[in-house]
mmCIF file of C-alpha atoms in Angstrom:
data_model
loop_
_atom_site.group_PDB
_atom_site.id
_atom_site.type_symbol
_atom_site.label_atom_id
_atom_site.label_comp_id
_atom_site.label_asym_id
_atom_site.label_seq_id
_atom_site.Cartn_x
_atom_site.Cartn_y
_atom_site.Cartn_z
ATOM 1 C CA UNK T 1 88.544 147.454 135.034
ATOM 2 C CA UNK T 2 91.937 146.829 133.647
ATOM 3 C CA UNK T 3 93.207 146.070 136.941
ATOM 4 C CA UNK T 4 91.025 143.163 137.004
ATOM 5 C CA UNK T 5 93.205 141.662 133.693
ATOM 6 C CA UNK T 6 96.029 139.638 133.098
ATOM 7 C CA UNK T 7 97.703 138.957 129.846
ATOM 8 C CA UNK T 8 100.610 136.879 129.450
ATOM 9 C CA UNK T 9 102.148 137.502 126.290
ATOM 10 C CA UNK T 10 105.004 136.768 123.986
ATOM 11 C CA UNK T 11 107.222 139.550 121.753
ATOM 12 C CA UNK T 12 106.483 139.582 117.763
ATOM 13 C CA UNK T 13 103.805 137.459 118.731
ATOM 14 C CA UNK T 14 101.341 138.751 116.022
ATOM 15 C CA UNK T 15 97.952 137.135 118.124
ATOM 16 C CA UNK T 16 99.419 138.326 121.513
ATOM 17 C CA UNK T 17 100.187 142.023 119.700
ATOM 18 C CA UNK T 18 96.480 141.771 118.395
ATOM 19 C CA UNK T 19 94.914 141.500 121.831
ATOM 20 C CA UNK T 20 97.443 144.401 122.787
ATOM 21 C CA UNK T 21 95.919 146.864 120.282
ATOM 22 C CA UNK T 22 92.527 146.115 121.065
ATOM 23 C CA UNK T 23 93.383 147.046 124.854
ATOM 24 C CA UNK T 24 95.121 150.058 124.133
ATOM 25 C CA UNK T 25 92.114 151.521 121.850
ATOM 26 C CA UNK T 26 89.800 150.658 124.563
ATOM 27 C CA UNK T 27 91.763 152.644 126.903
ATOM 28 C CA UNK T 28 92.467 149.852 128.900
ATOM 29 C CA UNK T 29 96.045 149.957 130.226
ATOM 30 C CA UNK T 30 97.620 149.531 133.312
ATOM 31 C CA UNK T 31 96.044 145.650 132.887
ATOM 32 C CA UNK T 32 98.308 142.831 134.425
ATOM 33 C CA UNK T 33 101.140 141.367 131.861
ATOM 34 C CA UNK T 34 103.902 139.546 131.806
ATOM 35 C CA UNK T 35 106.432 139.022 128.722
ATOM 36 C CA UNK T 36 107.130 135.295 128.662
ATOM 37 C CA UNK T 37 110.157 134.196 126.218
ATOM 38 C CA UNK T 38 109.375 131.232 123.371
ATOM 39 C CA UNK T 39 112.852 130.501 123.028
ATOM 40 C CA UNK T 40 113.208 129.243 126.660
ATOM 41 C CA UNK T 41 110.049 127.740 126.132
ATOM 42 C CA UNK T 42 108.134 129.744 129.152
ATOM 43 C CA UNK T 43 104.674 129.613 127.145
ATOM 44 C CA UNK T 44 104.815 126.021 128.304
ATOM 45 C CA UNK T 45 105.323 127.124 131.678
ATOM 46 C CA UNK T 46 102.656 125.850 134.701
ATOM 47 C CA UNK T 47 101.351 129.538 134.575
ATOM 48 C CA UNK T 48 100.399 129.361 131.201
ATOM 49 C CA UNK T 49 98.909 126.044 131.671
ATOM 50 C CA UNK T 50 96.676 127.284 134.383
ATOM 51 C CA UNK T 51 95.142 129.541 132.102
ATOM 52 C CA UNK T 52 95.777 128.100 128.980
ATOM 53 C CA UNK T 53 96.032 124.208 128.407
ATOM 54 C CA UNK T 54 97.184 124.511 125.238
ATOM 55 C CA UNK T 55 100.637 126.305 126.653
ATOM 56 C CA UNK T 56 100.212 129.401 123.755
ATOM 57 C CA UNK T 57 100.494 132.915 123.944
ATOM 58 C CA UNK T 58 98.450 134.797 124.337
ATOM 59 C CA UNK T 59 96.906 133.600 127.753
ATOM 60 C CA UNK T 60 93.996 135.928 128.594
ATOM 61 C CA UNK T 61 91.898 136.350 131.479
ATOM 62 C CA UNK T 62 89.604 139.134 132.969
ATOM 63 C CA UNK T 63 87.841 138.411 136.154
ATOM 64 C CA UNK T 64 86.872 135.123 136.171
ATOM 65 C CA UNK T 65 86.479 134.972 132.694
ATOM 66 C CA UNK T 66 89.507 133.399 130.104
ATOM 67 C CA UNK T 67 90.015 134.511 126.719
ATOM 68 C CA UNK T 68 92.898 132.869 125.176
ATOM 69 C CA UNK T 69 92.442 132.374 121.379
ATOM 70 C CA UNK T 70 93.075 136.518 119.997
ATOM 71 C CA UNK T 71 90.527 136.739 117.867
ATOM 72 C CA UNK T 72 87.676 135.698 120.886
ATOM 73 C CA UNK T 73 89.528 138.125 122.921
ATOM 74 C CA UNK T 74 89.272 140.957 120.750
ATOM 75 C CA UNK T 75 85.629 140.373 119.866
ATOM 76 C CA UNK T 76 85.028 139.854 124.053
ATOM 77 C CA UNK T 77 87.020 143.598 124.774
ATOM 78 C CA UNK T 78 84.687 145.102 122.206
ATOM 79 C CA UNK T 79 81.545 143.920 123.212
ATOM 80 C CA UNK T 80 82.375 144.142 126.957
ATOM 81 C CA UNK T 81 83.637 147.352 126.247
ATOM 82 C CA UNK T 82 82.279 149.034 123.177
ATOM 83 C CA UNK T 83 81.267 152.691 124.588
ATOM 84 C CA UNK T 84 84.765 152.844 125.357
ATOM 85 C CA UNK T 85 87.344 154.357 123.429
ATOM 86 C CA UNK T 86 87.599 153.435 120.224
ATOM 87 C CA UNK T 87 84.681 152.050 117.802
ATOM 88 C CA UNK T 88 86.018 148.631 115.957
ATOM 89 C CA UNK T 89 82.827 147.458 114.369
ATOM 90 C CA UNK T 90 81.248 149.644 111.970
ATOM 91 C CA UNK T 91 77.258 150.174 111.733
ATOM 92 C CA UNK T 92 77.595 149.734 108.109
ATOM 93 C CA UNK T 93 76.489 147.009 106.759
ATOM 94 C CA UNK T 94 78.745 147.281 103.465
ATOM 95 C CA UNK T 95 81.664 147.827 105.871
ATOM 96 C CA UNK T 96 80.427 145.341 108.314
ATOM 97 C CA UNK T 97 80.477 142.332 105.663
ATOM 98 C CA UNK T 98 84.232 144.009 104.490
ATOM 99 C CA UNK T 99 85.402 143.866 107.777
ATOM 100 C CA UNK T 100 84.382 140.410 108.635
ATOM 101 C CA UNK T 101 85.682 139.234 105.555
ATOM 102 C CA UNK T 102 89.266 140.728 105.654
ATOM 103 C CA UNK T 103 89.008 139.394 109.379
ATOM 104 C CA UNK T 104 88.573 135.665 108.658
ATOM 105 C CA UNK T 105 91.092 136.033 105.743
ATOM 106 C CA UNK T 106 93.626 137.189 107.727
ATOM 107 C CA UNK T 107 93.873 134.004 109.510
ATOM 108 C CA UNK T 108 94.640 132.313 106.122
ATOM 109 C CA UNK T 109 97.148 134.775 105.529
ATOM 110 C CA UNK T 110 98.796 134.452 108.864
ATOM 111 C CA UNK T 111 99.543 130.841 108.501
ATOM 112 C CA UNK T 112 100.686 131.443 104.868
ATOM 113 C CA UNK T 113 103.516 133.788 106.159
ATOM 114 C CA UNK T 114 104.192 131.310 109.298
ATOM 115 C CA UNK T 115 104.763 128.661 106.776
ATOM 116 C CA UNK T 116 107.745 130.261 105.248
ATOM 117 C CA UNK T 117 109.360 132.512 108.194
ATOM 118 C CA UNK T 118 108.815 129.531 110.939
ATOM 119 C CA UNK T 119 109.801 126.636 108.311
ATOM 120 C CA UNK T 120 112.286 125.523 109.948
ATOM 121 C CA UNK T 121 111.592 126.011 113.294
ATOM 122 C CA UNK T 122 108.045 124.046 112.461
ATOM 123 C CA UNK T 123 109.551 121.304 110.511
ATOM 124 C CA UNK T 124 112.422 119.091 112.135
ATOM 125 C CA UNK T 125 115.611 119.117 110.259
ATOM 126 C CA UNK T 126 115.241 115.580 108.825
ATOM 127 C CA UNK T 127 111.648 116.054 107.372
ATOM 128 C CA UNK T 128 112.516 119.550 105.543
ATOM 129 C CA UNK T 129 112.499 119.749 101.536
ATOM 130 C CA UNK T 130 113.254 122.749 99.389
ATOM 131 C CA UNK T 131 110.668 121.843 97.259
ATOM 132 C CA UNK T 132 107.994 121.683 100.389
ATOM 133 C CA UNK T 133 109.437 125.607 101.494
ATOM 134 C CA UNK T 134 108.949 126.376 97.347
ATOM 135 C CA UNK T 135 106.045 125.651 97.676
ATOM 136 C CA UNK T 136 105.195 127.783 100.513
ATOM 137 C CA UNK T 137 106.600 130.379 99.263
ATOM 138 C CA UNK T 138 104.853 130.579 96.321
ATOM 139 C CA UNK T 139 101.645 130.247 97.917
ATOM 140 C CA UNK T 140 102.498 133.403 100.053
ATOM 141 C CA UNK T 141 103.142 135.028 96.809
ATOM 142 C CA UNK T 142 99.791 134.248 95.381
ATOM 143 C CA UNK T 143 98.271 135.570 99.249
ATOM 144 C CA UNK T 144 100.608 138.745 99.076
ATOM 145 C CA UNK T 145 99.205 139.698 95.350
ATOM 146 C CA UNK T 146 95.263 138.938 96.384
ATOM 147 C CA UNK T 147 95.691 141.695 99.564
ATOM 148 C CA UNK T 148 97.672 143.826 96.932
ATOM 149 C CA UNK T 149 95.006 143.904 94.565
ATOM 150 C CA UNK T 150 92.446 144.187 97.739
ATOM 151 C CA UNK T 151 94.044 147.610 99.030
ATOM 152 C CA UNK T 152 94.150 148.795 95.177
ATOM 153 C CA UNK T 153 90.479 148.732 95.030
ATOM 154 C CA UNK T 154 90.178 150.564 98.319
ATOM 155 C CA UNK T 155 92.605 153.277 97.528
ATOM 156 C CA UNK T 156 95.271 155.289 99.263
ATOM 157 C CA UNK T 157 94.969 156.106 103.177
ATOM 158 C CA UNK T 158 92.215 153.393 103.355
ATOM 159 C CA UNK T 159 91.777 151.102 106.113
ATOM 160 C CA UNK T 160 90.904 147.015 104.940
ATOM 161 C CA UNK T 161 87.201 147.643 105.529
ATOM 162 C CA UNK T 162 86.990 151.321 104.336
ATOM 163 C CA UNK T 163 87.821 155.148 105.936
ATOM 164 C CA UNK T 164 87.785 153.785 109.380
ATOM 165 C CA UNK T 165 90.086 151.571 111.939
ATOM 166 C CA UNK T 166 88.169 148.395 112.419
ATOM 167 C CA UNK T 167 88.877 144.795 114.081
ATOM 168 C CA UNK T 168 90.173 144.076 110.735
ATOM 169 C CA UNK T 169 93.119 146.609 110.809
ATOM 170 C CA UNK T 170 93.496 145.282 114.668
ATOM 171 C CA UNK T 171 93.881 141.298 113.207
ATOM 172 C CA UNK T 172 95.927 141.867 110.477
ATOM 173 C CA UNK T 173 98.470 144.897 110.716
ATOM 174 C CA UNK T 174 100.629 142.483 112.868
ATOM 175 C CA UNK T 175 100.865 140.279 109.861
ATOM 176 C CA UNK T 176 101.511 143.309 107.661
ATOM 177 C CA UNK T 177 104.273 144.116 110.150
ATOM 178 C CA UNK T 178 105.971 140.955 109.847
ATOM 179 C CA UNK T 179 105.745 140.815 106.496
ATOM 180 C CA UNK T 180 108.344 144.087 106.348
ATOM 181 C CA UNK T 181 110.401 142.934 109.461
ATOM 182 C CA UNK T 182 111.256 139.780 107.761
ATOM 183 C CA UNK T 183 112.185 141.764 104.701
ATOM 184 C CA UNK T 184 109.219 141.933 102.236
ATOM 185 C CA UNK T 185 109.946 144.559 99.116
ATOM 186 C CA UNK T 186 108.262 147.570 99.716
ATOM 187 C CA UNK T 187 109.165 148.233 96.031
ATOM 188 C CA UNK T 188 107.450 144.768 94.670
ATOM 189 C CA UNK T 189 104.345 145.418 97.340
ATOM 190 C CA UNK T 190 103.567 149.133 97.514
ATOM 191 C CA UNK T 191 100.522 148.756 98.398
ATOM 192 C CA UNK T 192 101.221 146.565 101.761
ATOM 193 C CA UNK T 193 103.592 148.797 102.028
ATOM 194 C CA UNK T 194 102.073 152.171 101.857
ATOM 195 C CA UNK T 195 98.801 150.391 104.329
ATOM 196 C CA UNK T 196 102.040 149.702 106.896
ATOM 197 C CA UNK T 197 103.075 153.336 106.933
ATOM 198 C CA UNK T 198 99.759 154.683 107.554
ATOM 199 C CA UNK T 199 99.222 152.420 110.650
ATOM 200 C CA UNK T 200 102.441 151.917 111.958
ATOM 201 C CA UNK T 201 102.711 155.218 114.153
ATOM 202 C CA UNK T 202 98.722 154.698 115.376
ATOM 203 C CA UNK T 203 99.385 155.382 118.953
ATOM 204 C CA UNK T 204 97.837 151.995 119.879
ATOM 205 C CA UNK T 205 100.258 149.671 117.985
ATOM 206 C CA UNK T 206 103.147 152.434 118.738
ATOM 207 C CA UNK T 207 102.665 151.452 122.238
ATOM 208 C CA UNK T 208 102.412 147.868 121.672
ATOM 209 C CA UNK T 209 105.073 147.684 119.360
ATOM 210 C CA UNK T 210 107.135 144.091 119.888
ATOM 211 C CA UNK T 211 110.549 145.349 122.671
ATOM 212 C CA UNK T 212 112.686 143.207 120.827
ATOM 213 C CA UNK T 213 112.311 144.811 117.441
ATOM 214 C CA UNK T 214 112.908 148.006 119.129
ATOM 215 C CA UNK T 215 116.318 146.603 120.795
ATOM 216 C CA UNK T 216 117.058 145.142 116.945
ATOM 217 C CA UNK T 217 114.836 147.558 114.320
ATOM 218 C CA UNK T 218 117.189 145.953 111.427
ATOM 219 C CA UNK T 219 114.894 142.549 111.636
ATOM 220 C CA UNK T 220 115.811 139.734 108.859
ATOM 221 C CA UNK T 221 115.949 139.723 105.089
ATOM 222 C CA UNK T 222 113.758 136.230 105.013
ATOM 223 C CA UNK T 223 111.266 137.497 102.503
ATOM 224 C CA UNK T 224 113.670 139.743 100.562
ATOM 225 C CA UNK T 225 112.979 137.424 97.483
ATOM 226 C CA UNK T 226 109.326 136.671 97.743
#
């Protein structure tokens, strides 16, 4: 089965790394991949483009059939594949609503964190304004206290949509991640902080975990004031 995928894929790439953890809890590895670099600009590459005309990472395909945007390919691997290894949707329908919620959310707070870590490479240099990156950084701090108060009410060692690893865990730990590799306070968001330590060593995103922030674990202090 897995030998019939390819995924090309980019490092710290928080929708390529999503579409990485759903493959490794459905016990699909040994699938076809190759690391492509932004900075040299290989996601605009004709390989990409045959898969993906949008040149973006990740580019998804299995069999015939290609998946590119992360969330449709993690919904896709767990309905073509949900007898197999792990369970990401619960049967609850309490659960179920939580999970979908925090899902869908987590694409608001994706771009909120891309709007202050990627200003500048986003912006060109002549159209930047401190006030414009104030701004975004404020509105990450108003994001950052909503998913603090949300993992409050959910208590210690809980997953976003309850006792179990769901899709939402798989869609949103990246962001999490980068969060704390671009220097977030652990000490100002314990409770981000405390939901990164109890997923960060899940053998799934252990073995998914971006090569480059392996090679540099010290990662930037971007967010240190946020």
């Amino acid at each position: 089965m897995a030998q019939d995928m390819t995924l090309l894929w980019g490092s710290g790439s928080a929708p390529c790394w999503r579409v990485m953890i759903v493959l490794e809890e459905k016990k699909l590895q040994g699938y076809n991949q190759k690391l492509l670099s932004f900075e040299n600009m290989e996601h605009k590459s004709q390989q990409v483009l045959d898969m993906n005309p949008r040149g973006q990472l990740p580019s998804f395909k299995h069999g015939n059939n290609i998946v590119n945007e992360s969330y449709a390919a993690c919904f896709y691997l767990e309905s073509q594949f949900k007898s197999q290894g792990s369970k990401l949707i619960p049967d609850g329908p309490a659960e179920q609503a939580l999970m979908y919620q925090r899902m869908f959310e987590g694409l608001a707070f994706y771009e909120k964190l891309n709007a202050v870590i990627y200003y500048n490479w986003f912006i060109p240099e002549d159209e930047r304004h401190d006030s414009a990156l104030k701004r975004n950084k404020e509105t990450l701090t108003t994001e950052l206290q909503l998913w603090e108060s949300y993992l409050q009410k959910l208590g210690s060692a809980s997953h976003l949509a309850g006792s179990s690893f769901s899709l939402a865990d798989v869609l949103v730990f990246p962001t999490v991640a980068n969060l704390f590799r671009f220097g977030l306070s652990a000490e100002r968001y314990p409770k981000l902080a405390e939901y990164y330590a109890l997923l960060k060593d899940r053998p799934s995103i252990k073995a998914s975990w971006p090569p480059h922030w392996l090679e540099n674990p010290k990662g930037q202090d971007t967010l240190k004031d946020i």
